[in-house]
Short mmCIF file of C-alpha atoms in Angstrom, two decimals:
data_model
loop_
_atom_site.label_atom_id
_atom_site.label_comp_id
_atom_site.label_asym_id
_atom_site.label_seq_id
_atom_site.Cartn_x
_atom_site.Cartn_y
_atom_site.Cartn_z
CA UNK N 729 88.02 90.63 269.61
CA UNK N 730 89.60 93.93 269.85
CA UNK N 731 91.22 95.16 266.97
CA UNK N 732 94.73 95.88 268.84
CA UNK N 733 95.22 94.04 272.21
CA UNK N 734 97.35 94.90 274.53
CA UNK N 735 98.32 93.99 278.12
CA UNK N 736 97.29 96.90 280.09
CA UNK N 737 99.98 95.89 282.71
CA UNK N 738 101.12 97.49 284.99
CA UNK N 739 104.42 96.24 284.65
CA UNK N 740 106.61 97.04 287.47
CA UNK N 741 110.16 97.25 286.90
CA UNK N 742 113.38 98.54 288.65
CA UNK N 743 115.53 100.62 287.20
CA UNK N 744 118.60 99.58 284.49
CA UNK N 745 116.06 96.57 283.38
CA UNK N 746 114.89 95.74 280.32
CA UNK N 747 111.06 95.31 279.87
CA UNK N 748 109.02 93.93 276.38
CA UNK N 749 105.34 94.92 275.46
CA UNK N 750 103.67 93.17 272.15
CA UNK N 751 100.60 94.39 270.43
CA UNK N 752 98.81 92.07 268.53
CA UNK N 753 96.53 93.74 265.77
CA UNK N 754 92.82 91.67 263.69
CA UNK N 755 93.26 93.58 260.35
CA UNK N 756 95.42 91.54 257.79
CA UNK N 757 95.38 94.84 255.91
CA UNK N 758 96.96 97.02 258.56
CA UNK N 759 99.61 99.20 256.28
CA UNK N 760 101.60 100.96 258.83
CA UNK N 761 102.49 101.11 262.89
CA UNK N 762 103.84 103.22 265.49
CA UNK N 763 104.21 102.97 269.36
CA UNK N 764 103.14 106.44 271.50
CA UNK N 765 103.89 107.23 274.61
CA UNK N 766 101.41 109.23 276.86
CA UNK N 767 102.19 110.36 280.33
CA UNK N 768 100.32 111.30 283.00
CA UNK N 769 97.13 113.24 282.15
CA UNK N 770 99.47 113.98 279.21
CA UNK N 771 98.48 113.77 275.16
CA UNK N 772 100.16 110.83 273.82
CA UNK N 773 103.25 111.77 271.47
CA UNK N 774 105.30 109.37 269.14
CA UNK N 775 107.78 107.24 270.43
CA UNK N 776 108.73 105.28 266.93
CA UNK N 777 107.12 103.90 263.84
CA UNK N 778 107.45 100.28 263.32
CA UNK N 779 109.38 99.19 259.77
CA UNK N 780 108.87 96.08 258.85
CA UNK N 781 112.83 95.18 259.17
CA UNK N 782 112.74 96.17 262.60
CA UNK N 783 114.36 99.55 264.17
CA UNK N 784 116.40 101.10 266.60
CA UNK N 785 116.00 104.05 268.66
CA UNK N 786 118.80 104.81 271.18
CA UNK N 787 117.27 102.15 273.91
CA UNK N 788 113.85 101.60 272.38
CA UNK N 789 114.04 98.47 269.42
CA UNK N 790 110.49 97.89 267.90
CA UNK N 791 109.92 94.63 265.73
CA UNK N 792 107.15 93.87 263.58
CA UNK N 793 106.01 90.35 262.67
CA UNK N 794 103.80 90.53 260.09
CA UNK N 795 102.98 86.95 260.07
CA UNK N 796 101.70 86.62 263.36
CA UNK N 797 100.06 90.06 263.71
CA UNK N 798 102.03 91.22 266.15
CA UNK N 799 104.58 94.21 267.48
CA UNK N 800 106.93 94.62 269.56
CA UNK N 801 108.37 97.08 271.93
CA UNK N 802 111.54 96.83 273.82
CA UNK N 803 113.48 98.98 276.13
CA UNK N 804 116.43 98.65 277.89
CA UNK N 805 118.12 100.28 280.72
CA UNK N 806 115.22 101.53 281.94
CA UNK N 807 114.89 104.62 283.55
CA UNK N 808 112.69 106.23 286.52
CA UNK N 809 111.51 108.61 282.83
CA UNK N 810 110.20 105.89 280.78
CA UNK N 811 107.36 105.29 283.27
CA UNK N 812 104.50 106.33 281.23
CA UNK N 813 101.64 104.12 279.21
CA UNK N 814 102.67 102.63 275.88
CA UNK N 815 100.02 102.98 272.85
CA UNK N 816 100.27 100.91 270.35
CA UNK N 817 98.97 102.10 267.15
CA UNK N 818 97.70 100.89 263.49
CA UNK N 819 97.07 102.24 260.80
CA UNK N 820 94.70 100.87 258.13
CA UNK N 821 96.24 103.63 255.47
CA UNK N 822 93.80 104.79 252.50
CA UNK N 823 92.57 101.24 251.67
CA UNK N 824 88.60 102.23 251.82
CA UNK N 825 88.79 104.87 254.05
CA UNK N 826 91.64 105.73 256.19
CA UNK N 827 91.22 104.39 259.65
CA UNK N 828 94.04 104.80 262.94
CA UNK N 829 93.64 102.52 266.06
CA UNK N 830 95.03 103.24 269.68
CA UNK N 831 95.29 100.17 271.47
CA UNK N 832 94.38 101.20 275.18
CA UNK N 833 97.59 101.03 276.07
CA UNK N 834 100.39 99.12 278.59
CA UNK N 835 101.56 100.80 281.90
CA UNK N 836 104.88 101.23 282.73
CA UNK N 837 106.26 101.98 286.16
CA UNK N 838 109.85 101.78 286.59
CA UNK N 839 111.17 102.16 290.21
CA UNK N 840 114.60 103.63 291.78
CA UNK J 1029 106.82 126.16 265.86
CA UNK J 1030 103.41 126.31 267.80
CA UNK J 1031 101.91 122.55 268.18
CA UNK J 1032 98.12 122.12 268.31
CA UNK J 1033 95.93 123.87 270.83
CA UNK J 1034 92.54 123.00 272.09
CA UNK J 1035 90.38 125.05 274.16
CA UNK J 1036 88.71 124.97 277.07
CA UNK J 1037 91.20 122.97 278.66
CA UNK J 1038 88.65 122.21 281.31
CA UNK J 1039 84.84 121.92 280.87
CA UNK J 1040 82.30 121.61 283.16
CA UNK J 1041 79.07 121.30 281.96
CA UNK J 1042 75.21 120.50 283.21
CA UNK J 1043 73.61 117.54 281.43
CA UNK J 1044 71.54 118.59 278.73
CA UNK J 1045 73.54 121.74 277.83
CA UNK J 1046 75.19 122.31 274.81
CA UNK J 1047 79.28 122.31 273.94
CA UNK J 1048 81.59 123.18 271.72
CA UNK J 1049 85.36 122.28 271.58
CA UNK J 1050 87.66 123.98 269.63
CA UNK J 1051 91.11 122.80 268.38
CA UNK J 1052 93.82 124.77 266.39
CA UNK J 1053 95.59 122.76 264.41
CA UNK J 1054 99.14 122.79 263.32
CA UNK J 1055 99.88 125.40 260.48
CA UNK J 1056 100.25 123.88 257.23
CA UNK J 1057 98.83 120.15 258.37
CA UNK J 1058 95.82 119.74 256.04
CA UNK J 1059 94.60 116.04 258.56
CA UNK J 1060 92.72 116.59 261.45
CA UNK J 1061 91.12 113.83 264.29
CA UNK J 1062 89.18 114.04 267.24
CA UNK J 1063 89.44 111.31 269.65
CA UNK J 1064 88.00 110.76 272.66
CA UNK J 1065 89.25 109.30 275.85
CA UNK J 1066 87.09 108.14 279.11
CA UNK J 1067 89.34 107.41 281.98
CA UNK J 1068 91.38 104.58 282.48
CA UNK J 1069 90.74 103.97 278.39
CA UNK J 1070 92.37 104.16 275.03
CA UNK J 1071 91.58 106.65 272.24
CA UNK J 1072 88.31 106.46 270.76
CA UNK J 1073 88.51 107.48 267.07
CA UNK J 1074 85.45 110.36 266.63
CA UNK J 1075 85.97 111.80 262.92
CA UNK J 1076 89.00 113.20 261.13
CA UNK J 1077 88.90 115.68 258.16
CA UNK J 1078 91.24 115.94 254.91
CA UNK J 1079 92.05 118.74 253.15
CA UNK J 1080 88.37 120.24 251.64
CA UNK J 1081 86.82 116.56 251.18
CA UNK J 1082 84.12 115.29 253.01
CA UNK J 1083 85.04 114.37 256.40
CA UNK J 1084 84.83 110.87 257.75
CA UNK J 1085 82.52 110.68 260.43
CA UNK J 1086 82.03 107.20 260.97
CA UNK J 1087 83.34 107.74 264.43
CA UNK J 1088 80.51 109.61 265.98
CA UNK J 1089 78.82 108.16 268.75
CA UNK J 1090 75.60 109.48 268.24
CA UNK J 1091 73.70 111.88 266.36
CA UNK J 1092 74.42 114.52 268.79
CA UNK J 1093 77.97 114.80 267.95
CA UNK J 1094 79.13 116.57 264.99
CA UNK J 1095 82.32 118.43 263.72
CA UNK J 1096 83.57 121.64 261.63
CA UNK J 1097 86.64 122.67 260.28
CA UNK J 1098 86.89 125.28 258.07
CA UNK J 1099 89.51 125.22 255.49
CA UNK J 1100 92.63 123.77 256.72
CA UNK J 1101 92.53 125.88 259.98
CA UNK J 1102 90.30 126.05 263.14
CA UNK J 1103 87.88 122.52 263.73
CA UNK J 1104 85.03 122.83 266.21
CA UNK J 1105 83.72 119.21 267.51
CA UNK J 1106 79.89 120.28 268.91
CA UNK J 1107 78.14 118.07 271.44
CA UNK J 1108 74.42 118.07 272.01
CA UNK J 1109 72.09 117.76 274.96
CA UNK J 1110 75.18 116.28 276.91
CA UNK J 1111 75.10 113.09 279.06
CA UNK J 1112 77.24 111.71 281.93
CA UNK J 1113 78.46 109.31 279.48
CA UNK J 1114 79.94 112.16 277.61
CA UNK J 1115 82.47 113.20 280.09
CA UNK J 1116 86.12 112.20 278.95
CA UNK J 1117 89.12 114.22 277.58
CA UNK J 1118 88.90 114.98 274.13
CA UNK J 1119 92.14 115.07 271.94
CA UNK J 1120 92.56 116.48 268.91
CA UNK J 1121 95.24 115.84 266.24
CA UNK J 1122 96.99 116.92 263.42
CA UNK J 1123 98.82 115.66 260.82
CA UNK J 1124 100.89 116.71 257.20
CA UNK J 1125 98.61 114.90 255.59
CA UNK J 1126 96.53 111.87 255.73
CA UNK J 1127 99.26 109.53 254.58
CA UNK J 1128 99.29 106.88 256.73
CA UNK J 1129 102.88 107.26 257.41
CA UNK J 1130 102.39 110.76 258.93
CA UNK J 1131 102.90 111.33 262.65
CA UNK J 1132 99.96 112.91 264.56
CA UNK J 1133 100.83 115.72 266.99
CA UNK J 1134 98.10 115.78 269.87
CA UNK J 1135 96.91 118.78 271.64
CA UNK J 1136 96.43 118.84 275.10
CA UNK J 1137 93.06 117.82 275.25
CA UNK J 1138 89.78 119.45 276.52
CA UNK J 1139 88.53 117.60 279.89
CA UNK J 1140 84.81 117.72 279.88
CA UNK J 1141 83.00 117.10 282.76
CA UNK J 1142 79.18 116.58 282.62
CA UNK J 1143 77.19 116.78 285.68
#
């Protein structure tokens, strides 16, 4: 099992919808989590972290259930922009030996 | 303020030969990674350094990989007696420090091609 799934998609959406991607992650002791975004041929660059309460980003909302290992990411109102492949990312902080995972990622298309 | 830069940006290289990549980190970020990333994949961890202490290189694919940085500046990521397998883009990262809380900023990447 890896140790962050994701669906690798593509997910093909039109325009002014709102799409969900989970993550799930193996490590129990997984301190701290963020979703990336990386276009294109592109370097992948931070979307949000993931709090435990949940948070907010203009149309982005990312949830974190603890309990069941998994995040979320949703976005609403797509637009033709947000096309691009979602990493999900944990971090196993300094607990014996700092360690970050990139989950290989979701694809987004989102269509006029 | 300048972000992280990585050079070459392209690579093309015979199998067998010798690399080196070189990334520039940002000023003043004292955590450094190397990832790599074949196509169609996620990010491969490689080996990240911290300030002056040993770096962690449990990463590393192979023997024939290995890493510099010197200081808090300038990290070289070396590949020996390349293979096919080899070719990817590889992406380097900074970060304040190595508080797992920190963002990483990416470079562009150096594309390496082996032949």
């Amino acid at each position: 099992r890896k140790e962050v799934e994701q669906d690798p998609g593509p997910f093909n959406v039109p325009e002014g919808a709102t799409v969900a991607f989970n993550c799930t992650y193996s490590n129990s002791a997984s301190q701290s989590f963020f979703w990336y975004r990386q276009d294109c041929r592109k370097e992948p660059k931070l979307l949000m972290s993931v709090y435990s309460s949940g948070n907010e980003d203009g149309r982005f909302t990312a949830q974190l259930n603890r309990a069941s290992q998994y995040i979320s990411l949703l976005i609403r109102d797509s637009k033709l922009s947000d096309s691009a492949t979602y990493l999900c990312v944990v971090n196993l902080g300094n607990t014996g030996g700092f360690k970050t995972i990139f989950g290989a990622g979701t694809r987004l298309f989102v269509k006029a | 303020g300048a972000g992280v830069s990585q050079s070459p940006s392209n690579k093309v290289t015979e199998k067998g030969k010798d690399v080196e990549l070189r990334c520039d980190p940002i000023s003043g970020h004292t955590a450094l990674y190397w990832y790599r990333q074949r196509l169609g994949q996620g990010l491969e961890f490689l080996i990240y350094f911290q300030g002056n202490s040993a770096p962690d290189k449990s990463g590393l694919p192979s023997d024939r990989f290995s890493a510099e940085r010197t200081g808090e500046s300038v990290s070289t990521l070396t590949i020996q007696r390349t293979q096919q397998e080899d070719s990817a883009v590889y992406l380097c990262a900074s970060s304040l420090t190595l508080r797992d809380t920190h963002e990483q900023y990416f470079g562009p990447g150096t594309r390496l091609t082996v032949t």
